[in-house]
PDB file of C-alpha atoms in Angstrom:
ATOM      1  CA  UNK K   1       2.012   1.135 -27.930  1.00 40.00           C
ATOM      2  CA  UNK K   2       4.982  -0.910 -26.753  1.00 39.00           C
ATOM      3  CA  UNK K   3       6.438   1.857 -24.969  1.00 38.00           C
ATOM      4  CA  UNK K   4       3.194   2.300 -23.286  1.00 36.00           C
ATOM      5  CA  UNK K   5       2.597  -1.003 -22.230  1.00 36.00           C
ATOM      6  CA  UNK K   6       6.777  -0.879 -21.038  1.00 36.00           C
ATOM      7  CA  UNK K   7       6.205   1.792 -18.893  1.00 37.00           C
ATOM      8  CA  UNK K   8       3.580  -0.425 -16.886  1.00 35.00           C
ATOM      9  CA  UNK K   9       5.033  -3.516 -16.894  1.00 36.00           C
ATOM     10  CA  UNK K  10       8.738  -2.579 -15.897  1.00 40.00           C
ATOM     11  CA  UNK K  11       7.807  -0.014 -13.301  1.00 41.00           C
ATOM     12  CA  UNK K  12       7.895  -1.957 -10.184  1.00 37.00           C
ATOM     13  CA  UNK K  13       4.835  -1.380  -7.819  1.00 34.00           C
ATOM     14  CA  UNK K  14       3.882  -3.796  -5.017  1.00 30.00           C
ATOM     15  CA  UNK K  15       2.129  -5.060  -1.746  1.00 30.00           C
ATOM     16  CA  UNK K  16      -0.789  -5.210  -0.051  1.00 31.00           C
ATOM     17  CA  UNK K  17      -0.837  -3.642   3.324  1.00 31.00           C
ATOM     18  CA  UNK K  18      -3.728  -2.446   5.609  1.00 32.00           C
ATOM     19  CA  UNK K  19      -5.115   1.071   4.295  1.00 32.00           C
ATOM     20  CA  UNK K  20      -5.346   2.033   8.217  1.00 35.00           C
ATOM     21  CA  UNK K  21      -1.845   2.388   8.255  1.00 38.00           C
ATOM     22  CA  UNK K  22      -0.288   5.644   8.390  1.00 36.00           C
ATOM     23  CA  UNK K  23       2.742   6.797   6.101  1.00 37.00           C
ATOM     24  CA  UNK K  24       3.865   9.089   9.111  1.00 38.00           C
ATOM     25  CA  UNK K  25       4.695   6.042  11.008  1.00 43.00           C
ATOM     26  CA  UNK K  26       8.444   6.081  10.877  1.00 44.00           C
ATOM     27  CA  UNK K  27       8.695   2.838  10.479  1.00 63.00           C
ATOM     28  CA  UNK K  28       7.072   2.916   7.429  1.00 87.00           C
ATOM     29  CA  UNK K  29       9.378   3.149   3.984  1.00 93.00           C
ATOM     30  CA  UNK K  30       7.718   4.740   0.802  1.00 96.00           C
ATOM     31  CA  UNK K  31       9.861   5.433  -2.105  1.00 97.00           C
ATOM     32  CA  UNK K  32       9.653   9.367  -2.616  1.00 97.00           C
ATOM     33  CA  UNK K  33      12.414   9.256  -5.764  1.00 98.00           C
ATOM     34  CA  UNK K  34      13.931   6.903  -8.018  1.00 97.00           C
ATOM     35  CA  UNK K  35      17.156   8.214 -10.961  1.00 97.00           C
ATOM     36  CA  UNK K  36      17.657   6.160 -13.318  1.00 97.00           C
ATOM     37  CA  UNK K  37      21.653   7.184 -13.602  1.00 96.00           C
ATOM     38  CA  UNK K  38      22.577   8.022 -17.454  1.00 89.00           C
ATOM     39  CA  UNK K  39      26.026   6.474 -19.061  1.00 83.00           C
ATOM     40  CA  UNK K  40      26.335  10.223 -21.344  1.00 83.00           C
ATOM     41  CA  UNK K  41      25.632  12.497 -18.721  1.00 84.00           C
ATOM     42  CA  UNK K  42      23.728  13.842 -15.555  1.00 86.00           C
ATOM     43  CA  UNK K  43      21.473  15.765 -17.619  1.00 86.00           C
ATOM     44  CA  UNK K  44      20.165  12.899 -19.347  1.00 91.00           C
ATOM     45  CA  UNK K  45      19.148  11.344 -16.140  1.00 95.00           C
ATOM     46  CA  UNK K  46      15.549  10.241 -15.273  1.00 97.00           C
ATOM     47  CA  UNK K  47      13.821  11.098 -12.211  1.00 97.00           C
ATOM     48  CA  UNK K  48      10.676   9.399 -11.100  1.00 98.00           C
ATOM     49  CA  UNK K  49       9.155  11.102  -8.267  1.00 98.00           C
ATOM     50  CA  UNK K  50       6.087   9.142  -6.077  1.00 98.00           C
ATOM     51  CA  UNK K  51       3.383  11.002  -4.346  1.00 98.00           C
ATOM     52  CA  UNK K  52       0.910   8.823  -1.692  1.00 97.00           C
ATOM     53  CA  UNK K  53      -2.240   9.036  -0.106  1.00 97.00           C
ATOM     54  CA  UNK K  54      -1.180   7.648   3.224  1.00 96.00           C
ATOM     55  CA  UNK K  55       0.145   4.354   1.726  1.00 96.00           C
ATOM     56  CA  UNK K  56      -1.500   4.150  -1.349  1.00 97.00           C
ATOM     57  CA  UNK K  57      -0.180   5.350  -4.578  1.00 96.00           C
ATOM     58  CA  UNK K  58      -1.179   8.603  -6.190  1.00 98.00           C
ATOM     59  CA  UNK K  59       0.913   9.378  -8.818  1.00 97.00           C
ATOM     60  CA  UNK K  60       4.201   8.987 -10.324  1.00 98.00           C
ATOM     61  CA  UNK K  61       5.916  12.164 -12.059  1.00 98.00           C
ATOM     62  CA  UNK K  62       8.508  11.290 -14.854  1.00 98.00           C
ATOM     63  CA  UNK K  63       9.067  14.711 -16.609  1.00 95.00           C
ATOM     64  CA  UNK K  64       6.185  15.954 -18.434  1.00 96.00           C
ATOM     65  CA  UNK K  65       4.330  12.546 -17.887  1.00 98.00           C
ATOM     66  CA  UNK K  66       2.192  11.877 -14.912  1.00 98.00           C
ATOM     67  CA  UNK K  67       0.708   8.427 -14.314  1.00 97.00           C
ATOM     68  CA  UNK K  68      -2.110   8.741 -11.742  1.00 98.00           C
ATOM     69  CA  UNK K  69      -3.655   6.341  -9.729  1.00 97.00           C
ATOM     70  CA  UNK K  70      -7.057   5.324  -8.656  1.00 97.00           C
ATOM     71  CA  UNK K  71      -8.409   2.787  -6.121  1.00 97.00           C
ATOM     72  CA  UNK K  72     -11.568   0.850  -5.320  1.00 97.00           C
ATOM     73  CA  UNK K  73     -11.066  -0.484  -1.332  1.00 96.00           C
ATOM     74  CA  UNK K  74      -7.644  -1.508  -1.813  1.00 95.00           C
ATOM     75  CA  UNK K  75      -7.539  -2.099  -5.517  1.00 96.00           C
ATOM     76  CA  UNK K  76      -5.967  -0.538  -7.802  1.00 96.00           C
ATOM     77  CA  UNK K  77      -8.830  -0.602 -10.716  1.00 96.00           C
ATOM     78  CA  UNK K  78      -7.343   2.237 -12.938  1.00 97.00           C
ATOM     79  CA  UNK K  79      -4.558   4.349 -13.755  1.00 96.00           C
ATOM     80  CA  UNK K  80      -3.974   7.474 -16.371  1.00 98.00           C
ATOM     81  CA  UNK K  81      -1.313   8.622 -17.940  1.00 97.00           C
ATOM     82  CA  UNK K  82      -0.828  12.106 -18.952  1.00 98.00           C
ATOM     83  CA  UNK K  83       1.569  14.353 -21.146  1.00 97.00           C
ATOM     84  CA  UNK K  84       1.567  18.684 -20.066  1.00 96.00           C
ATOM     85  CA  UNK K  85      -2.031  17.834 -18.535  1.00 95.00           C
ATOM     86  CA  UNK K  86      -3.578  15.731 -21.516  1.00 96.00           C
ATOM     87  CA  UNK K  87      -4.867  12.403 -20.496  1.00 97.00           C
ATOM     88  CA  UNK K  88      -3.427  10.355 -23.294  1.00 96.00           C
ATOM     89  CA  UNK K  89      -4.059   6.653 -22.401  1.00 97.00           C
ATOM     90  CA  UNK K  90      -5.261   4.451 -19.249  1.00 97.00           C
ATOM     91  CA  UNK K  91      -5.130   0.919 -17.781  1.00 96.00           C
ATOM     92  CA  UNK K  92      -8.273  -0.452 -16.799  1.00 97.00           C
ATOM     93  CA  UNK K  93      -8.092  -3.245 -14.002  1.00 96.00           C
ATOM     94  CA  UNK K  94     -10.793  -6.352 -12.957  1.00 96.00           C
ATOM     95  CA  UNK K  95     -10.232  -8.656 -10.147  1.00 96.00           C
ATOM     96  CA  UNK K  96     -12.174 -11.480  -8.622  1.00 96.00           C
ATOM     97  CA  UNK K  97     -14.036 -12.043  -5.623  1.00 96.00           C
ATOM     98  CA  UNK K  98     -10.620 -12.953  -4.158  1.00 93.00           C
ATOM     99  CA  UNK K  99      -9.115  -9.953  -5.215  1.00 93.00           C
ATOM    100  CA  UNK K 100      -7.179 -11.697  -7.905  1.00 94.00           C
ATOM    101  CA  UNK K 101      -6.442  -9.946 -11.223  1.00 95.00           C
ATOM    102  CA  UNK K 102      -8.555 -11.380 -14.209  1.00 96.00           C
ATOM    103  CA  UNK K 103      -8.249  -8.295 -16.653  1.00 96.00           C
ATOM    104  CA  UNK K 104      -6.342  -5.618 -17.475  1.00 95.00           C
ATOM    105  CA  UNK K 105      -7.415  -3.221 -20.769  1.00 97.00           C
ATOM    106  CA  UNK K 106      -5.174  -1.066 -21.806  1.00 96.00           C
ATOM    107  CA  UNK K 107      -6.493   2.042 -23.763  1.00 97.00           C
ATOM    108  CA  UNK K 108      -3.043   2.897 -24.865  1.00 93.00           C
ATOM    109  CA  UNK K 109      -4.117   5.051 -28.056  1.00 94.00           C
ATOM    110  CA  UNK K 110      -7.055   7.272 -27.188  1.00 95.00           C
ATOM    111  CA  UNK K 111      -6.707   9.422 -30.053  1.00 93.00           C
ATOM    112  CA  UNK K 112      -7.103   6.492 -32.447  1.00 95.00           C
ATOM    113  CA  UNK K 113      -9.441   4.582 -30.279  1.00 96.00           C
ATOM    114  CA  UNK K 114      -6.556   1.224 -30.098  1.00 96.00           C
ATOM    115  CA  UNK K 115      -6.522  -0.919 -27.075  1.00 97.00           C
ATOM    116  CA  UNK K 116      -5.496  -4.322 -25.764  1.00 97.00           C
ATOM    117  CA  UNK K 117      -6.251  -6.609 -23.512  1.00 97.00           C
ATOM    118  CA  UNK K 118      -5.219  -8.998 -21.039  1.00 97.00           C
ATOM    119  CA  UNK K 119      -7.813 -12.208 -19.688  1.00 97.00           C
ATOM    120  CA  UNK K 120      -6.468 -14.366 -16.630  1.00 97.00           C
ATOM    121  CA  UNK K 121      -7.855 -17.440 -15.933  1.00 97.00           C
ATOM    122  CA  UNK K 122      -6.933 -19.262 -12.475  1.00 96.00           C
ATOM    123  CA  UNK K 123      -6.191 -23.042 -12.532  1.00 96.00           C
ATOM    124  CA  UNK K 124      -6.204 -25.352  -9.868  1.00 94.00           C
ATOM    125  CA  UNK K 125      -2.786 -26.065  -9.827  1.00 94.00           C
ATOM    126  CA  UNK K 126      -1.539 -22.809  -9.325  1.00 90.00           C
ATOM    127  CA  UNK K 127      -0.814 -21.403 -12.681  1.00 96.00           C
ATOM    128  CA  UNK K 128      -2.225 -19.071 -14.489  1.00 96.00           C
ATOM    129  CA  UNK K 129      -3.138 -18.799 -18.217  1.00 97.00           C
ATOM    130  CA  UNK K 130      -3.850 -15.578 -20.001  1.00 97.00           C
ATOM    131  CA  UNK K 131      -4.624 -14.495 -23.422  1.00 97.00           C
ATOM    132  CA  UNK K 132      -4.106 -11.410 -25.027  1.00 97.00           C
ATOM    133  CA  UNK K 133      -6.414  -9.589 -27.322  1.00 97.00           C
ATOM    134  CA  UNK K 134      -6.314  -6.347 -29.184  1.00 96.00           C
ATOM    135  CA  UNK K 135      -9.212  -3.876 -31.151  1.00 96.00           C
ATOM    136  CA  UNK K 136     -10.472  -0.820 -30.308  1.00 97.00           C
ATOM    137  CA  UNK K 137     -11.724   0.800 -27.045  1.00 96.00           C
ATOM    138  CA  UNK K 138     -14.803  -0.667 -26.952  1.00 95.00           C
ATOM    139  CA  UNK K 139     -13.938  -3.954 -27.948  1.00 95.00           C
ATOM    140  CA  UNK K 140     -10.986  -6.449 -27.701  1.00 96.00           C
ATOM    141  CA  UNK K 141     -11.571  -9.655 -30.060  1.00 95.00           C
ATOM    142  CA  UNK K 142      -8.099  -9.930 -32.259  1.00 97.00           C
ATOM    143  CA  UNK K 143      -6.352 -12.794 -30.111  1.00 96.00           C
ATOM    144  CA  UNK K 144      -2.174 -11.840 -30.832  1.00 95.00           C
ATOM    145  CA  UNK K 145      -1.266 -14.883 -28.277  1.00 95.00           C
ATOM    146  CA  UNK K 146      -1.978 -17.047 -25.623  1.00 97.00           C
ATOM    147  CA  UNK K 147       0.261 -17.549 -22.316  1.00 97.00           C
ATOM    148  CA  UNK K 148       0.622 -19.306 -19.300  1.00 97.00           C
ATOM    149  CA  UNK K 149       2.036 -18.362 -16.148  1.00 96.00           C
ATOM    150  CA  UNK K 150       3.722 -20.272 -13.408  1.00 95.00           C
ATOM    151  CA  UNK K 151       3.835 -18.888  -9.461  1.00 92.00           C
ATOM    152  CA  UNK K 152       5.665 -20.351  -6.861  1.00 91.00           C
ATOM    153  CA  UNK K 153       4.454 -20.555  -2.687  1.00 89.00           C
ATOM    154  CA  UNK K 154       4.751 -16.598  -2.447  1.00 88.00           C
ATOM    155  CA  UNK K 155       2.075 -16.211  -5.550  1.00 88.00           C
ATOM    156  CA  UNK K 156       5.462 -14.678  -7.422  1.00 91.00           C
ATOM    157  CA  UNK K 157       5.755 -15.639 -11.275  1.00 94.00           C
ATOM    158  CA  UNK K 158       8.690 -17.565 -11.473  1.00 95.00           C
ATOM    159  CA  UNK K 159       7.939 -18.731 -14.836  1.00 96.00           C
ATOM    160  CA  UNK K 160       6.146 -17.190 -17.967  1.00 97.00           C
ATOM    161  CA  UNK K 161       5.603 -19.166 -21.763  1.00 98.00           C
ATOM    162  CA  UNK K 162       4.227 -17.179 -24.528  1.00 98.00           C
ATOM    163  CA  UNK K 163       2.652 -18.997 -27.492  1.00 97.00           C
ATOM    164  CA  UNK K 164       1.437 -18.131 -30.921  1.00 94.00           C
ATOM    165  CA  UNK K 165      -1.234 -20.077 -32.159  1.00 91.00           C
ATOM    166  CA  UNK K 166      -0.255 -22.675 -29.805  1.00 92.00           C
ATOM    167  CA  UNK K 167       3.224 -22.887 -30.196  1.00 96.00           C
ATOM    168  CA  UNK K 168       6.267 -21.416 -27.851  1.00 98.00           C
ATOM    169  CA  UNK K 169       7.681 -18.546 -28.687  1.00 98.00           C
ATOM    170  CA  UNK K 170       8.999 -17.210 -25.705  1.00 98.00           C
ATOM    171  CA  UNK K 171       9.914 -18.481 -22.127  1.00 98.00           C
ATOM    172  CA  UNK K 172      10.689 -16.006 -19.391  1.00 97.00           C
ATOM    173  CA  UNK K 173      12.461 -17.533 -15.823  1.00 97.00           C
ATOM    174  CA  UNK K 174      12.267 -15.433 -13.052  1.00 97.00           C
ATOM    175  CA  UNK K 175      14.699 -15.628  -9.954  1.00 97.00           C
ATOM    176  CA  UNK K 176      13.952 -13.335  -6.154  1.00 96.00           C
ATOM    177  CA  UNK K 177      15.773 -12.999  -3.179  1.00 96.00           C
ATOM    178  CA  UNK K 178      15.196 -12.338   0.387  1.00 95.00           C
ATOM    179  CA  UNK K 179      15.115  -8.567   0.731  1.00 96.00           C
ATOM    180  CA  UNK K 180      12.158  -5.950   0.199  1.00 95.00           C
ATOM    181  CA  UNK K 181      11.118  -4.775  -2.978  1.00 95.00           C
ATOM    182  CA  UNK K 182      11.531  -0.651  -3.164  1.00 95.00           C
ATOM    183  CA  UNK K 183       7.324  -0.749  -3.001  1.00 93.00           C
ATOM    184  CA  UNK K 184       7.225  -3.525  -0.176  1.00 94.00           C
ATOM    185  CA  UNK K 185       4.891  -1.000   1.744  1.00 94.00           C
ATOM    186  CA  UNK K 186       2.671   0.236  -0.807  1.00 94.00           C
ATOM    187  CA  UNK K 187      -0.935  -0.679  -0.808  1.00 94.00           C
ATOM    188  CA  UNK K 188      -2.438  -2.604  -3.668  1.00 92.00           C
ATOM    189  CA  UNK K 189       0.162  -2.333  -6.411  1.00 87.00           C
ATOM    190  CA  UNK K 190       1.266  -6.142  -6.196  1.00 85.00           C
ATOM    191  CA  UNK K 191      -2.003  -7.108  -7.244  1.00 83.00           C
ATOM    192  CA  UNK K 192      -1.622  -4.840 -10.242  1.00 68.00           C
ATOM    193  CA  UNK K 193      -0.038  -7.253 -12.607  1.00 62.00           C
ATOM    194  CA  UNK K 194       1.043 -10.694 -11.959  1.00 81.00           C
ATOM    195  CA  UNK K 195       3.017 -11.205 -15.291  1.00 84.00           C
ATOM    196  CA  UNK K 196       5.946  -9.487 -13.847  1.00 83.00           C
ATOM    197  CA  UNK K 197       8.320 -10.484 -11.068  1.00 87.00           C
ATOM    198  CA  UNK K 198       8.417  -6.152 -10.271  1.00 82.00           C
ATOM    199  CA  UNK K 199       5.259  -6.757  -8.527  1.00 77.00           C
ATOM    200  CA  UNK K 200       6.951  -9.216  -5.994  1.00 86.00           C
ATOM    201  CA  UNK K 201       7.438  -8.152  -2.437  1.00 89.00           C
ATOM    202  CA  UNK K 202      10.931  -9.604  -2.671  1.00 93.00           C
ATOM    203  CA  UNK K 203      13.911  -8.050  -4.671  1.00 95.00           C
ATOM    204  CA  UNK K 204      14.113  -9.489  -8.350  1.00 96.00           C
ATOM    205  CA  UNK K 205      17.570 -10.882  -8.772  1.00 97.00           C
ATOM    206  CA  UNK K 206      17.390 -12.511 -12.567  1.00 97.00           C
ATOM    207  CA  UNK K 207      15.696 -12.540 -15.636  1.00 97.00           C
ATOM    208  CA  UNK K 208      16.468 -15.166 -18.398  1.00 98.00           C
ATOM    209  CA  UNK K 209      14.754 -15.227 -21.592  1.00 98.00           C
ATOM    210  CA  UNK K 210      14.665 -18.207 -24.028  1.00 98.00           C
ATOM    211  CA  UNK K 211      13.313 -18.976 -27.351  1.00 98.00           C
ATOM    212  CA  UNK K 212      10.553 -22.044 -28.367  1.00 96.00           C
ATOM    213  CA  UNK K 213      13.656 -24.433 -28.597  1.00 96.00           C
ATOM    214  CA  UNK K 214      14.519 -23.517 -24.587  1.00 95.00           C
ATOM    215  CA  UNK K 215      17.499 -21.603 -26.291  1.00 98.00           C
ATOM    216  CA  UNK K 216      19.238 -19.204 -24.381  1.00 98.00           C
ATOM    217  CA  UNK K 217      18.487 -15.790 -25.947  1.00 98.00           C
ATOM    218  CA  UNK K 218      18.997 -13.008 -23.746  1.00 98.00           C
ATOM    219  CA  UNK K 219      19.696 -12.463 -19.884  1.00 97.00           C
ATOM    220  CA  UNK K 220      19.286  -9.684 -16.982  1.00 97.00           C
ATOM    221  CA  UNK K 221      20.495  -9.852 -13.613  1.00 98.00           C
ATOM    222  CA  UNK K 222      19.745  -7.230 -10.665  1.00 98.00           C
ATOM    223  CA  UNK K 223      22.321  -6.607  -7.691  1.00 98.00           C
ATOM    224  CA  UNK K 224      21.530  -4.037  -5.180  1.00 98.00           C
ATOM    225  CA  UNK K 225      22.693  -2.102  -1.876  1.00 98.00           C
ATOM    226  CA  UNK K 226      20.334  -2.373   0.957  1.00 98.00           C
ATOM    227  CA  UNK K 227      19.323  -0.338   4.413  1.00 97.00           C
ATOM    228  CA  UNK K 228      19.228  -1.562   7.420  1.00 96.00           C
ATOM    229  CA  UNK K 229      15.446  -2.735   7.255  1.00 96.00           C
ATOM    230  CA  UNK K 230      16.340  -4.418   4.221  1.00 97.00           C
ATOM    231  CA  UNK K 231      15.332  -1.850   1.439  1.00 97.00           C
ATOM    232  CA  UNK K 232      17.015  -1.336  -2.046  1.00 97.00           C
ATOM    233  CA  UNK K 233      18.933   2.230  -1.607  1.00 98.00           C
ATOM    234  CA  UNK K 234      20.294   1.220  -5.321  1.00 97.00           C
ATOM    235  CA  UNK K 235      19.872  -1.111  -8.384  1.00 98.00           C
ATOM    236  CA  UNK K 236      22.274  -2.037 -10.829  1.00 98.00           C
ATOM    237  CA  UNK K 237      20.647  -3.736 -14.176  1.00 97.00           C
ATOM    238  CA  UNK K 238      23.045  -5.558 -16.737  1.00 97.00           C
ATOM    239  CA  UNK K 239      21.340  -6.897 -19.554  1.00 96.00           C
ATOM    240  CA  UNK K 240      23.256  -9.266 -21.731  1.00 96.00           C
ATOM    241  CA  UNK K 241      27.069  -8.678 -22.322  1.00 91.00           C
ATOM    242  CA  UNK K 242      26.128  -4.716 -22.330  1.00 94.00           C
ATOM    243  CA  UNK K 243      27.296  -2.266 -20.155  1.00 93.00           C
ATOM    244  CA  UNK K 244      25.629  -1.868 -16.699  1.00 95.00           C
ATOM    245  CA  UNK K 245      23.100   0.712 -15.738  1.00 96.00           C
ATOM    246  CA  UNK K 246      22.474   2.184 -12.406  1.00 97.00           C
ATOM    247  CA  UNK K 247      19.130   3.364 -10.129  1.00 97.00           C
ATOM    248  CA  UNK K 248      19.371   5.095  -7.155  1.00 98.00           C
ATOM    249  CA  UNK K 249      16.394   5.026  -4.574  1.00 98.00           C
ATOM    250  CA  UNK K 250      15.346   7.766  -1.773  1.00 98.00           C
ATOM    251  CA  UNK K 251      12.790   7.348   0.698  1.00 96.00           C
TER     252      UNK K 251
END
């Protein structure tokens, strides 16, 4: 389950561009490949390749696993994830009449009919507080915690608390820059999730993780190489005090 739910938080997918837009145009980047570079060896590298329709995502190809994409207007509302051709769990997404996200379900056991879910509610002073639920595909009722989310003037989450029956447990700070994300000019996917700072159109430069005391726990910081139009060609993640690792982008 928690590599599942990994796999769709950390991939980065953003913006929301006009569908009339053609991916021909040559000003127009989409990201075709992404490696994430291995310490061991080349052969232990991971390639994610991207397919479009015109600017909208299609699917992503990581090995065996394909994670396709489907759209209402220009909303993501679902995605599937499959292993050799078996669908084997999905991500089921809700927005408002402002096209704001208000749930995502994610069906990430099908063979033993588990799920969880995600409920955003919208306050009126800009933040946003979720909670998160678990049962089976039909029905989500086991509350595991409550959160509440903080977005600065570019509606990026700059801040994230997690509590557990109403107490901190976890506080996530989020730092950007002024470049383009890698998915700056892909349709829909920043609406996707608004828990992670991926889904901003800017590049992510920091991650800092502390516990209910505002201790310290763990870091991440994010340094790239850009293009001329101000796209990531490269990422370079260190977490912590361990040894970097690298991502190289093609377009």
């Amino acid at each position: 389950m928690k590599k599942f739910i990994l796999l769709f938080i950390l991939l980065p997918f953003l913006n929301s561009c006009s569908s009339e837009d053609s991916a021909s145009n040559s000003s127009v980047f989409l990201l075709k490949k992404a490696i994430a570079v291995s310490n061991i060896s080349p052969s232990f590298n991971t390639v994610f390749d991207y397919k479009y329709n015109g600017r909208k995502m299609d699917k992503i190809t990581i090995g065996d696993v394909e994670i396709r994409y489907m759209y209402v207007g220009d909303l993501i509302t679902k995605s599937e994830r499959y292993t050799n051709n078996q669908l084997t769990s999905r991500v089921l997404l809700t927005y408002d009449s402002n096209d704001r996200l208000t749930s995502e379900m994610y069906h990430y056991d099908l063979t033993n009919n588990l799920a969880e879910k995600y409920q955003y509610t919208y306050n009126a002073d800009g933040t946003v507080n979720y909670s998160r639920l678990d049962g089976n595909l039909t029905s989500q009722n086991n509350l595991l915690q409550t959160g509440k989310i903080y977005l600065n003037a570019n509606q990026e989450p700059y801040q994230l608390d997690i509590y557990s029956q109403g107490n901190l447990i976890r506080r996530f700070v989020y730092t950007y820059g002024n470049k383009k994300s890698a998915f700056y000019n892909v349709i829909g996917l920043n609406k996707q999730v608004i828990r992670s700072p991926d889904r901003s159109l800017r590049n992510h430069l920091s991650t800092q993780i502390y516990d209910g005391n505002n201790n310290l726990i763990s870091s991440a910081t994010y340094t790239s190489v850009f293009n001329a139009e101000d796209f990531p060609v490269d990422l370079t993640t260190v977490f912590d005090n361990n040894p970097p690792t690298f991502s190289q982008y093609f377009y």
